[in-house]
Amino acid sequence: MSTDTRAAAPEVRISGIDPHWWRQAAVYQIYPRSFADADGNGIGDLQGIITRVPYLAQLGIDAVWLSPFYPSALADGGYDVDDYRDVDPKIGTLEEFDQMVAALHAEGIRVVVDIVPNHSSDRHEWFRQALAAEPSSPERERYIFRDGTGPEGAEPPTDWTSIFGGPAWTRVPDGQWYLHLFAPEQPDFNWANPEVRADFLKTLRFWSDRGVDGFRIDVAHALTKDLTDPLPSEAELDAIPRDAGQHPIWDRDEVHEIYAEWRRVFDSYDPPRTAVAEAWVERHRRPRYASAEGLGQAFEFDLLTQEFDAAAFKDVVVDSLSLAAESGSSSTWVLSNHDVVRHATRYGLPPLPETVGTTEQDRKQGAAWVLAGAPEDQLDREKGQRRARAATLFELALPGSAYLYQGEELGLHEVGDIPDEARQDPTFFRSPGVDKGRDGCRVPLPWSSTGPTFGFGSSSAHLPQPQWFADYAVEAQEGVDGSTLEMYRAALHLRRELQTDETLEWIETGRDDVLAFRRPGGWVTVTNFGEDDAALPSGEVLLASSPLVGGRLPGATTVWLRESQS
Ligand code: GLC
């Protein structure tokens, strides 16, 4: 079976008027600093993306989502933004941004950018002004400053721990403290301040006017906070339920007033700009973020926290589709992103023993393996990749949007053994010994099999690339029948042809470890999560994640079929 369908699918060009393009889009996440480096400074850039537009077009994606490319000291990989309406000079210029949008649009690829509204960086002009100003000044009111406790206010206002570890408050020279839910370089904005609200509306218009099609909203569930005194202790905070919209920090009902205002901005454009929420909230609270009056779509992360297991996958799909039905949005599917261990690696690990300091979810995500020094004898690379390919074809056949992460189309594994001195992620520095951080999925992509940076740039890469990247390079897979890259290309092009109504019908397989479903129009997907091969329903085989054996579906394999019309 050939997997090369490069010439097969008609290209979809941007018509400018399809308001529903996002509902079942394949969105490819670019982590700009690690995608392609055109100027050779070791950091990926916008020119690098422009030179790779033909690659993206050939891949068959509908949109790219760019992680932050704004000016930043990179205290958190760019999620510490100095200026929301500019491009980091190390990455490019606004003119280059416009060129990139035009080049992508010319290929029918939409552009989604990351908005980071919970916090700026500590180098943002407003934060500098806040530091230079007096306590209680209008400049400080844009952030969350408080006096300390204890003698001379030398103790933080509360004992809260930040998400990245360490205290959530940092003291400034005049003795006040500011809140940062993440790193100290990421001061939280005060969303009760109308100036902050107005400035983000300006940012949304700024990028929308430049032709951006949509936004990915970072930590969308944290913006509004109830910080009236007395502030609760961490233990008290933890005891407050998060499922009722009244938690002092997370997922407060009033956050939706902000998104209703944003929606009015999105809808003032033609077609309306889209948004997807990164909101780690209780399941029944997700639909509100995804509603048409709000951001319009929300990430469902449940699939990426599952083992490669039929029952677990089915439960997530059923649940996510029912949530989508509730919100009126489409569902979203994610197997990898810039925050988690790559799925080829997760699926190649044995269930890890209980490890002190790690949660159930960490173990599933491979974080414990990274923490343990990435022992090679625990990772079955081939099994992981085979399962990852099967999971990907399963994912791409589901109704809704698939969010893909750069490098997964190469079957890339996590780089588990980055030396500590090369690590960049604040989670590593702020939680010594507990978390190795997320650098392993952010290593610059291998484009060619040779050269000092495997074709990423001319001389260096900002994170070290392992030798085995050579085997996964685009060059090594391009035109190679059965390669992971060619499987993604075939799947993404076929998906455009096969995608219909956002519904699916489960097909009884008679086996607990085999899932099958039918989409309208006779597109049937069967995934064998087990080891024993399985029978296939009749139909034309369109694509398989691994070769079929004697007309049967081997273990850890997905097949797409077109049902015979009777
Ligand atoms: C989101 C981003 C993550 C970042 C954090 C703080 O979770 O995905 O990369 O560190 O927000 O901005």
Coordinates of C-alpha atoms and ligand atoms in Angstrom, one line a residue:
M1 CA 0.0 0.0 0.0
S2 CA 1.4 3.4 -0.9
T3 CA 1.1 6.1 1.6
D4 CA 2.2 8.9 -0.7
T5 CA -0.9 10.9 -1.7
R6 CA 0.9 14.2 -2.2
A7 CA -0.8 15.0 -5.4
A8 CA -4.1 13.4 -4.5
A9 CA -6.1 16.0 -2.5
P10 CA -7.2 19.3 -4.0
E11 CA -5.7 22.2 -2.1
V12 CA -8.1 24.2 0.0
R13 CA -7.4 27.9 -0.4
I14 CA -8.5 30.5 2.1
S15 CA -11.8 31.8 0.8
G16 CA -12.1 34.5 3.5
I17 CA -15.7 33.6 4.3
D18 CA -15.9 30.1 5.8
P19 CA -16.7 30.9 9.4
H20 CA -16.6 27.2 10.5
W21 CA -13.1 26.3 9.2
W22 CA -11.9 25.6 12.8
R23 CA -14.6 23.0 13.7
Q24 CA -12.7 20.0 12.3
A25 CA -9.3 21.5 11.5
A26 CA -6.0 19.8 11.8
V27 CA -4.0 22.5 13.7
Y28 CA -0.2 22.1 13.8
Q29 CA 1.5 23.7 16.8
I30 CA 4.8 25.4 16.0
Y31 CA 7.1 26.1 18.9
P32 CA 8.9 28.9 17.0
R33 CA 12.2 28.8 18.8
S34 CA 12.7 25.2 17.9
F35 CA 11.1 24.9 14.4
A36 CA 13.6 26.2 11.9
D37 CA 16.4 28.8 12.3
A38 CA 17.0 30.8 9.2
D39 CA 19.5 33.3 10.5
G40 CA 21.7 30.8 12.2
N41 CA 21.7 32.2 15.8
G42 CA 20.6 28.9 17.3
I43 CA 17.0 30.0 17.8
G44 CA 14.2 29.3 15.4
D45 CA 12.6 32.3 13.7
L46 CA 9.8 33.6 11.5
Q47 CA 12.0 33.4 8.3
G48 CA 12.6 29.8 9.2
I49 CA 8.8 29.2 9.3
I50 CA 8.5 31.0 5.9
T51 CA 11.1 28.8 4.3
R52 CA 9.1 25.7 5.6
V53 CA 5.7 26.8 4.3
P54 CA 6.0 24.3 1.4
Y55 CA 6.6 21.6 4.0
L56 CA 3.5 22.6 6.0
A57 CA 1.4 22.8 2.9
Q58 CA 2.5 19.3 1.8
L59 CA 1.8 18.0 5.3
G60 CA -1.9 18.8 4.8
I61 CA -2.7 20.8 7.9
D62 CA -5.4 23.5 8.0
A63 CA -3.9 25.9 10.5
V64 CA -0.7 26.5 12.5
W65 CA -0.8 27.7 16.1
L66 CA 2.4 29.6 17.0
S67 CA 3.5 29.4 20.6
P68 CA 4.7 32.8 21.8
F69 CA 7.1 34.7 19.5
Y70 CA 6.9 37.9 21.4
P71 CA 9.9 39.7 23.0
S72 CA 10.8 37.7 26.0
A73 CA 13.7 36.8 28.3
L74 CA 12.6 33.2 28.0
A75 CA 12.1 32.7 31.7
D76 CA 9.3 30.3 30.6
G77 CA 10.0 29.5 27.0
G78 CA 8.3 32.8 25.8
Y79 CA 5.2 32.4 28.0
D80 CA 6.8 35.4 29.8
V81 CA 5.8 38.2 27.4
D82 CA 7.5 41.6 27.4
D83 CA 5.4 43.2 24.7
Y84 CA 2.2 41.6 23.4
R85 CA 2.2 43.6 20.2
D86 CA 5.7 42.9 18.8
V87 CA 8.0 40.1 17.7
D88 CA 11.1 39.2 19.6
P89 CA 14.1 40.6 17.6
K90 CA 15.8 37.2 17.9
I91 CA 12.8 35.7 16.0
G92 CA 12.0 38.4 13.5
T93 CA 10.1 41.6 12.9
L94 CA 6.4 42.6 12.4
E95 CA 7.0 42.8 8.7
E96 CA 8.3 39.3 8.7
F97 CA 5.2 38.3 10.6
D98 CA 3.0 39.8 7.9
Q99 CA 5.1 37.9 5.3
M100 CA 4.6 34.7 7.2
V101 CA 0.9 35.2 7.4
A102 CA 0.7 35.9 3.7
A103 CA 2.8 32.9 2.8
L104 CA 0.7 30.6 5.0
H105 CA -2.6 32.1 3.8
A106 CA -1.5 31.6 0.1
E107 CA -1.4 27.9 0.9
G108 CA -4.7 27.9 2.6
I109 CA -3.2 27.6 6.1
R110 CA -4.8 29.6 8.8
V111 CA -2.8 31.3 11.6
V112 CA -3.5 31.0 15.3
V113 CA -1.4 32.9 17.9
D114 CA -0.9 32.3 21.6
I115 CA -2.3 34.9 24.0
V116 CA -0.9 34.9 27.5
P117 CA -3.3 37.0 29.6
N118 CA -2.8 35.7 33.1
H119 CA 0.7 37.2 33.5
S120 CA 3.2 39.3 31.6
S121 CA 6.9 39.1 32.1
D122 CA 8.7 41.1 34.7
R123 CA 10.3 43.1 31.8
H124 CA 6.9 44.3 30.5
E125 CA 6.8 48.1 30.5
W126 CA 3.9 48.1 32.9
F127 CA 5.7 45.9 35.4
R128 CA 8.8 48.2 35.2
Q129 CA 6.5 51.2 35.9
A130 CA 4.9 49.3 38.8
L131 CA 8.3 48.7 40.4
A132 CA 9.2 52.3 40.0
A133 CA 5.9 53.5 41.5
E134 CA 4.6 53.8 45.0
P135 CA 2.5 51.1 46.8
S136 CA -1.2 51.6 45.9
S137 CA -0.3 53.7 42.8
P138 CA -2.3 53.2 39.6
E139 CA 0.9 51.5 38.2
R140 CA 0.9 48.9 40.9
E141 CA -2.9 48.3 40.5
R142 CA -2.3 46.6 37.1
Y143 CA -0.6 43.7 39.0
I144 CA -1.3 42.1 42.3
F145 CA 0.8 43.7 45.0
R146 CA 0.3 43.2 48.7
D147 CA 2.0 44.1 52.0
G148 CA 3.8 41.2 53.6
T149 CA 3.0 39.7 57.0
G150 CA 5.1 39.3 60.2
P151 CA 7.5 41.8 61.6
E152 CA 8.2 44.5 59.0
G153 CA 6.2 42.6 56.4
A154 CA 9.1 40.3 55.8
E155 CA 6.9 37.2 55.3
P156 CA 4.9 36.8 52.1
P157 CA 1.2 37.6 52.3
T158 CA 0.3 33.9 52.1
D159 CA 2.1 30.6 52.1
W160 CA 1.0 29.8 48.5
T161 CA 3.2 27.7 46.3
S162 CA 3.6 28.6 42.6
I163 CA 2.7 26.0 39.9
F164 CA 6.4 25.8 39.0
G165 CA 7.4 25.3 42.7
G166 CA 8.7 27.8 45.2
P167 CA 6.7 30.6 46.7
A168 CA 4.0 32.4 44.7
W169 CA 5.0 35.8 46.0
T170 CA 8.2 37.7 45.4
R171 CA 9.3 40.8 47.4
V172 CA 10.3 44.0 45.7
P173 CA 12.8 46.5 47.1
D174 CA 10.3 48.7 48.9
G175 CA 9.1 45.7 50.9
Q176 CA 5.8 44.9 49.0
W177 CA 5.2 41.5 47.5
Y178 CA 3.7 40.6 44.1
L179 CA 1.8 37.5 43.1
H180 CA 3.0 35.1 40.4
L181 CA 1.1 31.8 40.0
F182 CA 4.0 30.7 37.8
A183 CA 7.7 31.8 37.8
P184 CA 8.8 35.0 39.6
E185 CA 9.4 36.5 36.1
Q186 CA 5.7 36.1 35.4
P187 CA 3.8 38.6 37.5
D188 CA 0.0 38.1 37.5
F189 CA -2.1 40.8 36.0
N190 CA -5.0 42.3 38.0
W191 CA -8.0 41.6 35.8
A192 CA -10.2 43.7 38.1
N193 CA -8.4 46.7 36.5
P194 CA -10.3 48.0 33.4
E195 CA -6.9 49.2 32.0
V196 CA -5.7 45.6 31.8
R197 CA -9.0 44.5 30.1
A198 CA -8.8 47.3 27.6
D199 CA -5.2 46.6 26.7
F200 CA -5.9 42.9 25.9
L201 CA -8.8 44.0 23.6
K202 CA -6.2 46.2 21.9
T203 CA -3.9 43.2 21.5
L204 CA -6.6 41.0 20.1
R205 CA -7.5 43.7 17.5
F206 CA -3.8 44.3 16.7
W207 CA -3.3 40.7 15.6
S208 CA -6.7 40.3 14.1
D209 CA -6.0 43.4 11.9
R210 CA -2.8 41.7 10.8
G211 CA -4.8 38.8 9.5
V212 CA -4.5 36.4 12.4
D213 CA -7.4 33.9 12.2
G214 CA -7.5 32.7 15.8
F215 CA -6.1 32.7 19.3
R216 CA -5.0 30.0 21.8
I217 CA -5.6 31.4 25.3
D218 CA -3.0 30.4 27.8
V219 CA -4.2 29.5 31.3
A220 CA -7.7 30.8 30.4
H221 CA -9.2 29.7 33.8
A222 CA -7.0 31.9 36.1
L223 CA -7.5 35.5 35.0
T224 CA -10.1 36.7 37.6
K225 CA -9.3 36.3 41.2
D226 CA -11.0 37.1 44.5
L227 CA -8.2 38.4 46.7
T228 CA -10.1 40.1 49.4
D229 CA -8.6 40.0 52.8
P230 CA -8.1 37.9 54.8
L231 CA -6.4 35.7 52.2
P232 CA -6.7 32.0 52.8
S233 CA -3.7 29.8 53.6
E234 CA -2.6 27.2 51.0
A235 CA -4.3 24.5 53.0
E236 CA -7.6 26.5 53.1
L237 CA -7.3 27.3 49.4
D238 CA -6.8 23.6 48.6
A239 CA -9.9 22.8 50.6
I240 CA -12.2 25.1 48.5
P241 CA -14.0 23.2 45.8
R242 CA -13.0 24.1 42.3
D243 CA -16.2 23.0 40.6
A244 CA -18.5 25.7 41.7
G245 CA -17.1 28.9 40.1
Q246 CA -16.2 30.4 43.4
H247 CA -12.6 29.3 44.1
P248 CA -10.5 32.5 44.8
I249 CA -8.1 31.8 41.9
W250 CA -9.2 29.1 39.5
D251 CA -12.1 29.0 37.1
R252 CA -14.3 31.7 38.6
D253 CA -17.6 32.3 37.0
E254 CA -16.8 35.9 36.3
V255 CA -13.9 35.0 34.0
H256 CA -16.6 34.5 31.3
E257 CA -17.5 38.2 31.4
I258 CA -14.0 38.8 29.9
Y259 CA -14.5 36.2 27.2
A260 CA -17.9 37.5 26.3
E261 CA -16.2 40.9 25.7
W262 CA -13.5 39.2 23.6
R263 CA -16.2 37.4 21.6
R264 CA -17.6 40.7 20.6
V265 CA -14.2 41.6 19.2
F266 CA -13.8 38.2 17.4
D267 CA -17.2 38.6 15.9
S268 CA -16.5 42.0 14.6
Y269 CA -14.2 40.4 12.0
D270 CA -15.2 38.5 8.9
P271 CA -14.9 35.6 9.2
P272 CA -15.1 35.8 13.0
R273 CA -11.8 35.2 14.8
T274 CA -11.6 31.9 16.7
A275 CA -10.2 31.0 20.1
V276 CA -9.4 27.9 22.0
A277 CA -9.1 27.8 25.7
E278 CA -6.3 26.1 27.7
A279 CA -8.5 25.6 30.8
W280 CA -7.6 22.8 33.2
V281 CA -11.0 22.8 34.8
E282 CA -13.5 20.2 36.0
R283 CA -15.1 18.4 33.1
H284 CA -18.6 19.9 33.6
R285 CA -17.1 23.4 33.6
R286 CA -15.4 23.1 30.2
P287 CA -18.4 23.7 27.9
R288 CA -18.7 27.3 29.1
Y289 CA -15.3 28.1 27.8
A290 CA -16.1 26.5 24.5
S291 CA -19.5 28.1 24.1
A292 CA -20.3 30.4 21.2
E293 CA -20.7 33.3 23.6
G294 CA -17.2 32.6 25.0
L295 CA -14.0 31.5 23.4
G296 CA -15.7 29.1 21.1
Q297 CA -13.5 26.0 21.7
A298 CA -11.6 24.4 24.6
F299 CA -8.8 21.9 24.8
E300 CA -9.8 18.4 25.9
F301 CA -6.6 17.0 27.4
D302 CA -8.1 13.8 28.7
L303 CA -6.8 11.7 25.7
L304 CA -3.2 12.7 26.4
T305 CA -3.4 11.5 30.0
Q306 CA -4.5 8.0 29.1
E307 CA -2.5 4.8 28.6
F308 CA -2.8 3.2 25.2
D309 CA -5.9 1.4 26.1
A310 CA -9.2 0.7 24.3
A311 CA -11.6 1.3 27.1
A312 CA -9.8 4.4 28.3
F313 CA -9.8 5.9 24.8
K314 CA -13.4 5.1 24.2
D315 CA -14.5 6.6 27.5
V316 CA -12.7 9.8 26.7
V317 CA -14.1 10.1 23.2
V318 CA -17.7 9.5 24.4
D319 CA -17.3 12.0 27.2
S320 CA -15.6 14.7 25.0
L321 CA -18.2 14.4 22.4
S322 CA -21.0 14.8 24.9
L323 CA -19.3 17.9 26.3
A324 CA -19.0 19.3 22.7
A325 CA -22.7 18.6 22.2
E326 CA -23.4 20.6 25.4
S327 CA -21.4 23.6 24.3
G328 CA -22.3 23.5 20.7
S329 CA -18.6 23.6 19.9
S330 CA -16.6 20.8 18.2
S331 CA -14.4 18.6 20.3
T332 CA -10.6 18.9 20.4
W333 CA -8.0 16.1 20.5
V334 CA -4.5 16.3 21.7
L335 CA -1.8 13.6 22.1
S336 CA 1.3 15.8 22.4
N337 CA 2.1 19.5 23.0
H338 CA 5.0 21.6 24.3
D339 CA 4.2 20.8 28.0
V340 CA 4.1 17.0 28.0
V341 CA 6.4 14.0 27.2
R342 CA 5.9 13.1 23.5
H343 CA 3.3 10.4 22.9
A344 CA 5.7 8.1 21.0
T345 CA 7.7 7.9 24.3
R346 CA 4.8 7.7 26.7
Y347 CA 3.4 4.7 24.9
G348 CA 6.8 2.9 24.9
L349 CA 7.2 2.9 28.6
P350 CA 6.1 0.2 31.0
P351 CA 3.8 1.3 33.7
L352 CA 6.2 2.8 36.2
P353 CA 6.3 1.8 39.9
E354 CA 5.0 4.3 42.4
T355 CA 7.7 6.9 42.7
V356 CA 7.8 9.4 45.5
G357 CA 6.9 12.9 44.4
T358 CA 5.1 12.0 41.2
T359 CA 1.4 11.8 40.6
E360 CA -0.6 9.2 38.7
Q361 CA -0.8 11.6 35.8
D362 CA 2.9 12.2 35.8
R363 CA 3.6 8.5 35.5
K364 CA 1.3 8.3 32.6
Q365 CA 2.9 11.2 30.9
G366 CA 6.4 9.8 31.2
A367 CA 7.6 12.6 33.5
A368 CA 8.7 10.0 36.1
W369 CA 10.8 8.3 33.4
V370 CA 12.5 11.6 32.5
L371 CA 13.0 12.3 36.2
A372 CA 14.7 8.9 36.6
G373 CA 17.3 9.9 34.1
A374 CA 15.5 8.5 31.0
P375 CA 16.8 4.9 31.4
E376 CA 17.0 3.6 27.9
D377 CA 16.3 0.0 29.0
Q378 CA 12.8 1.0 30.1
L379 CA 11.8 2.6 26.8
D380 CA 10.7 0.3 23.9
R381 CA 11.1 2.9 21.2
E382 CA 9.6 0.8 18.5
K383 CA 6.5 -0.2 20.5
G384 CA 6.0 3.4 21.4
Q385 CA 6.2 4.6 17.9
R386 CA 4.0 1.9 16.6
R387 CA 1.3 2.7 19.2
A388 CA 1.7 6.4 18.6
R389 CA 1.0 6.0 14.9
A390 CA -2.0 3.9 15.7
A391 CA -3.2 6.5 18.2
T392 CA -2.7 9.3 15.7
L393 CA -4.8 7.6 13.0
F394 CA -7.5 7.0 15.6
E395 CA -7.3 10.7 16.7
L396 CA -7.4 12.0 13.1
A397 CA -10.5 10.1 12.3
L398 CA -12.5 11.5 15.2
P399 CA -15.1 14.3 14.7
G400 CA -13.6 17.7 15.8
S401 CA -10.2 19.4 15.7
A402 CA -6.9 17.6 16.0
Y403 CA -4.1 19.7 17.6
L404 CA -0.7 18.2 16.5
Y405 CA 2.6 19.2 17.9
Q406 CA 5.7 19.8 15.7
G407 CA 7.8 16.7 15.4
E408 CA 5.1 14.2 16.1
E409 CA 4.7 13.8 12.3
L410 CA 8.3 12.5 12.4
G411 CA 7.5 10.0 15.2
L412 CA 10.0 11.9 17.4
H413 CA 10.6 10.6 20.8
E414 CA 11.2 12.7 23.9
V415 CA 14.8 13.7 24.4
G416 CA 15.1 12.3 27.9
D417 CA 18.8 12.8 28.7
I418 CA 19.3 16.5 28.3
P419 CA 22.2 17.4 30.6
D420 CA 21.1 19.5 33.6
E421 CA 23.4 22.4 32.6
A422 CA 21.6 22.6 29.2
R423 CA 18.1 22.6 30.6
Q424 CA 16.0 25.8 30.3
D425 CA 12.6 25.1 31.7
P426 CA 11.8 26.9 35.0
T427 CA 10.0 23.8 36.3
F428 CA 13.5 22.2 36.5
F429 CA 15.1 25.1 38.4
R430 CA 12.2 25.7 40.7
S431 CA 11.5 22.1 41.8
P432 CA 15.0 20.6 42.1
G433 CA 14.8 16.8 42.0
V434 CA 11.0 16.7 41.5
D435 CA 10.6 17.8 37.9
K436 CA 13.1 17.7 35.1
G437 CA 11.0 20.0 33.0
R438 CA 9.6 20.1 29.5
D439 CA 12.7 20.7 27.5
G440 CA 12.7 17.2 26.1
C441 CA 9.8 17.8 23.7
R442 CA 11.2 21.3 22.7
V443 CA 14.5 20.2 21.2
P444 CA 14.9 21.8 17.7
L445 CA 13.6 19.7 14.8
P446 CA 15.8 17.5 12.6
W447 CA 15.3 18.5 9.0
S448 CA 18.3 16.6 7.5
S449 CA 20.1 13.5 8.6
T450 CA 23.5 15.2 8.8
G451 CA 25.1 18.5 9.7
P452 CA 25.7 20.2 13.0
T453 CA 22.0 20.9 13.8
F454 CA 20.4 18.4 11.5
G455 CA 19.3 21.2 9.2
F456 CA 17.6 23.2 12.0
G457 CA 20.0 26.1 11.4
S458 CA 23.5 26.7 10.3
S459 CA 25.6 26.3 13.4
S460 CA 24.0 25.6 16.7
A461 CA 20.7 24.6 18.4
H462 CA 19.6 26.2 21.6
L463 CA 18.9 22.8 23.1
P464 CA 21.2 19.8 22.3
Q465 CA 20.0 17.4 19.7
P466 CA 20.8 13.7 20.2
Q467 CA 22.5 11.6 17.4
W468 CA 19.4 9.5 17.0
F469 CA 17.6 12.5 15.5
A470 CA 19.4 11.7 12.2
D471 CA 17.1 8.7 11.7
Y472 CA 14.0 10.8 12.3
A473 CA 14.9 13.7 10.1
V474 CA 12.5 14.9 7.4
E475 CA 15.1 14.1 4.9
A476 CA 15.3 10.5 6.1
Q477 CA 11.5 10.0 5.8
E478 CA 10.5 12.1 2.8
G479 CA 9.2 9.8 0.0
V480 CA 9.9 6.7 2.1
D481 CA 6.9 4.4 1.9
G482 CA 5.6 3.6 5.4
S483 CA 7.6 6.4 7.2
T484 CA 5.7 8.2 9.9
L485 CA 6.0 11.5 7.9
E486 CA 4.4 9.9 4.9
M487 CA 1.7 8.4 7.1
Y488 CA 0.8 11.8 8.5
R489 CA 0.8 13.4 5.0
A490 CA -1.5 10.7 3.7
A491 CA -3.8 10.8 6.7
L492 CA -4.1 14.6 6.7
H493 CA -4.9 14.8 3.0
L494 CA -7.4 11.9 3.1
R495 CA -9.0 13.4 6.2
R496 CA -9.9 16.5 4.2
E497 CA -11.7 14.3 1.7
L498 CA -13.4 12.0 4.3
Q499 CA -14.4 14.5 7.0
T500 CA -18.2 15.0 7.1
D501 CA -20.7 15.7 9.9
E502 CA -19.3 15.8 13.4
T503 CA -20.8 12.4 14.4
L504 CA -19.6 8.9 14.8
E505 CA -21.2 5.5 15.4
W506 CA -19.4 2.8 17.3
I507 CA -19.2 -0.6 15.7
E508 CA -19.3 -3.7 17.8
T509 CA -16.0 -5.6 17.4
G510 CA -16.5 -8.5 19.9
R511 CA -13.2 -7.6 21.5
D512 CA -12.5 -5.4 24.5
D513 CA -9.2 -4.3 23.0
V514 CA -10.4 -3.4 19.6
L515 CA -12.4 -0.2 18.9
A516 CA -14.2 0.6 15.6
F517 CA -16.3 3.5 14.6
R518 CA -18.0 4.8 11.4
R519 CA -18.3 8.3 10.3
P520 CA -21.0 9.4 7.9
G521 CA -20.2 8.5 4.3
G522 CA -18.8 5.1 5.2
W523 CA -15.4 6.1 6.6
V524 CA -14.6 3.3 9.1
T525 CA -11.7 3.3 11.6
V526 CA -10.6 0.2 13.5
T527 CA -7.9 0.3 16.1
N528 CA -6.4 -2.8 17.7
F529 CA -5.0 -1.7 21.1
G530 CA -4.1 -5.3 22.0
E531 CA -1.5 -7.8 20.7
D532 CA -3.4 -10.5 18.9
D533 CA -4.4 -9.6 15.4
A534 CA -8.0 -8.9 14.7
A535 CA -10.5 -9.4 11.8
L536 CA -11.4 -6.5 9.6
P537 CA -14.8 -5.4 8.4
S538 CA -15.1 -5.5 4.6
G539 CA -14.2 -2.4 2.7
E540 CA -11.4 -0.7 0.8
V541 CA -8.3 -0.2 2.9
L542 CA -7.4 3.5 2.6
L543 CA -4.5 3.7 5.1
A544 CA -3.0 1.7 7.9
S545 CA -0.6 2.8 10.7
S546 CA 1.4 -0.4 10.2
P547 CA 1.2 -3.0 7.5
L548 CA -1.8 -5.4 7.6
V549 CA -0.9 -9.1 7.8
G550 CA -2.8 -11.5 5.7
G551 CA -5.7 -9.1 5.6
R552 CA -5.9 -8.9 9.3
L553 CA -5.2 -6.1 11.7
P554 CA -2.1 -6.7 13.8
G555 CA -1.7 -5.4 17.3
A556 CA -1.1 -1.7 18.0
T557 CA -2.4 -0.8 14.5
T558 CA -5.2 1.5 13.2
V559 CA -6.7 1.1 9.7
W560 CA -9.0 3.4 7.8
L561 CA -11.5 1.8 5.4
R562 CA -14.1 2.9 3.0
E563 CA -17.1 0.7 3.5
S564 CA -18.4 -1.1 0.5
Q565 CA -21.7 0.4 -0.7
S566 CA -24.3 -2.3 -0.7
Ligands
GLC1 C1 0.5 27.2 29.9 C2 1.6 26.9 28.8 C3 2.9 26.6 29.5 C4 3.3 27.7 30.4 C5 2.2 28.1 31.3 C6 2.4 29.5 31.9 O1 0.2 26.0 30.6 O2 1.2 25.9 27.9 O3 3.9 26.3 28.6 O4 4.4 27.4 31.1 O5 0.9 28.2 30.7 O6 2.3 30.5 31.0

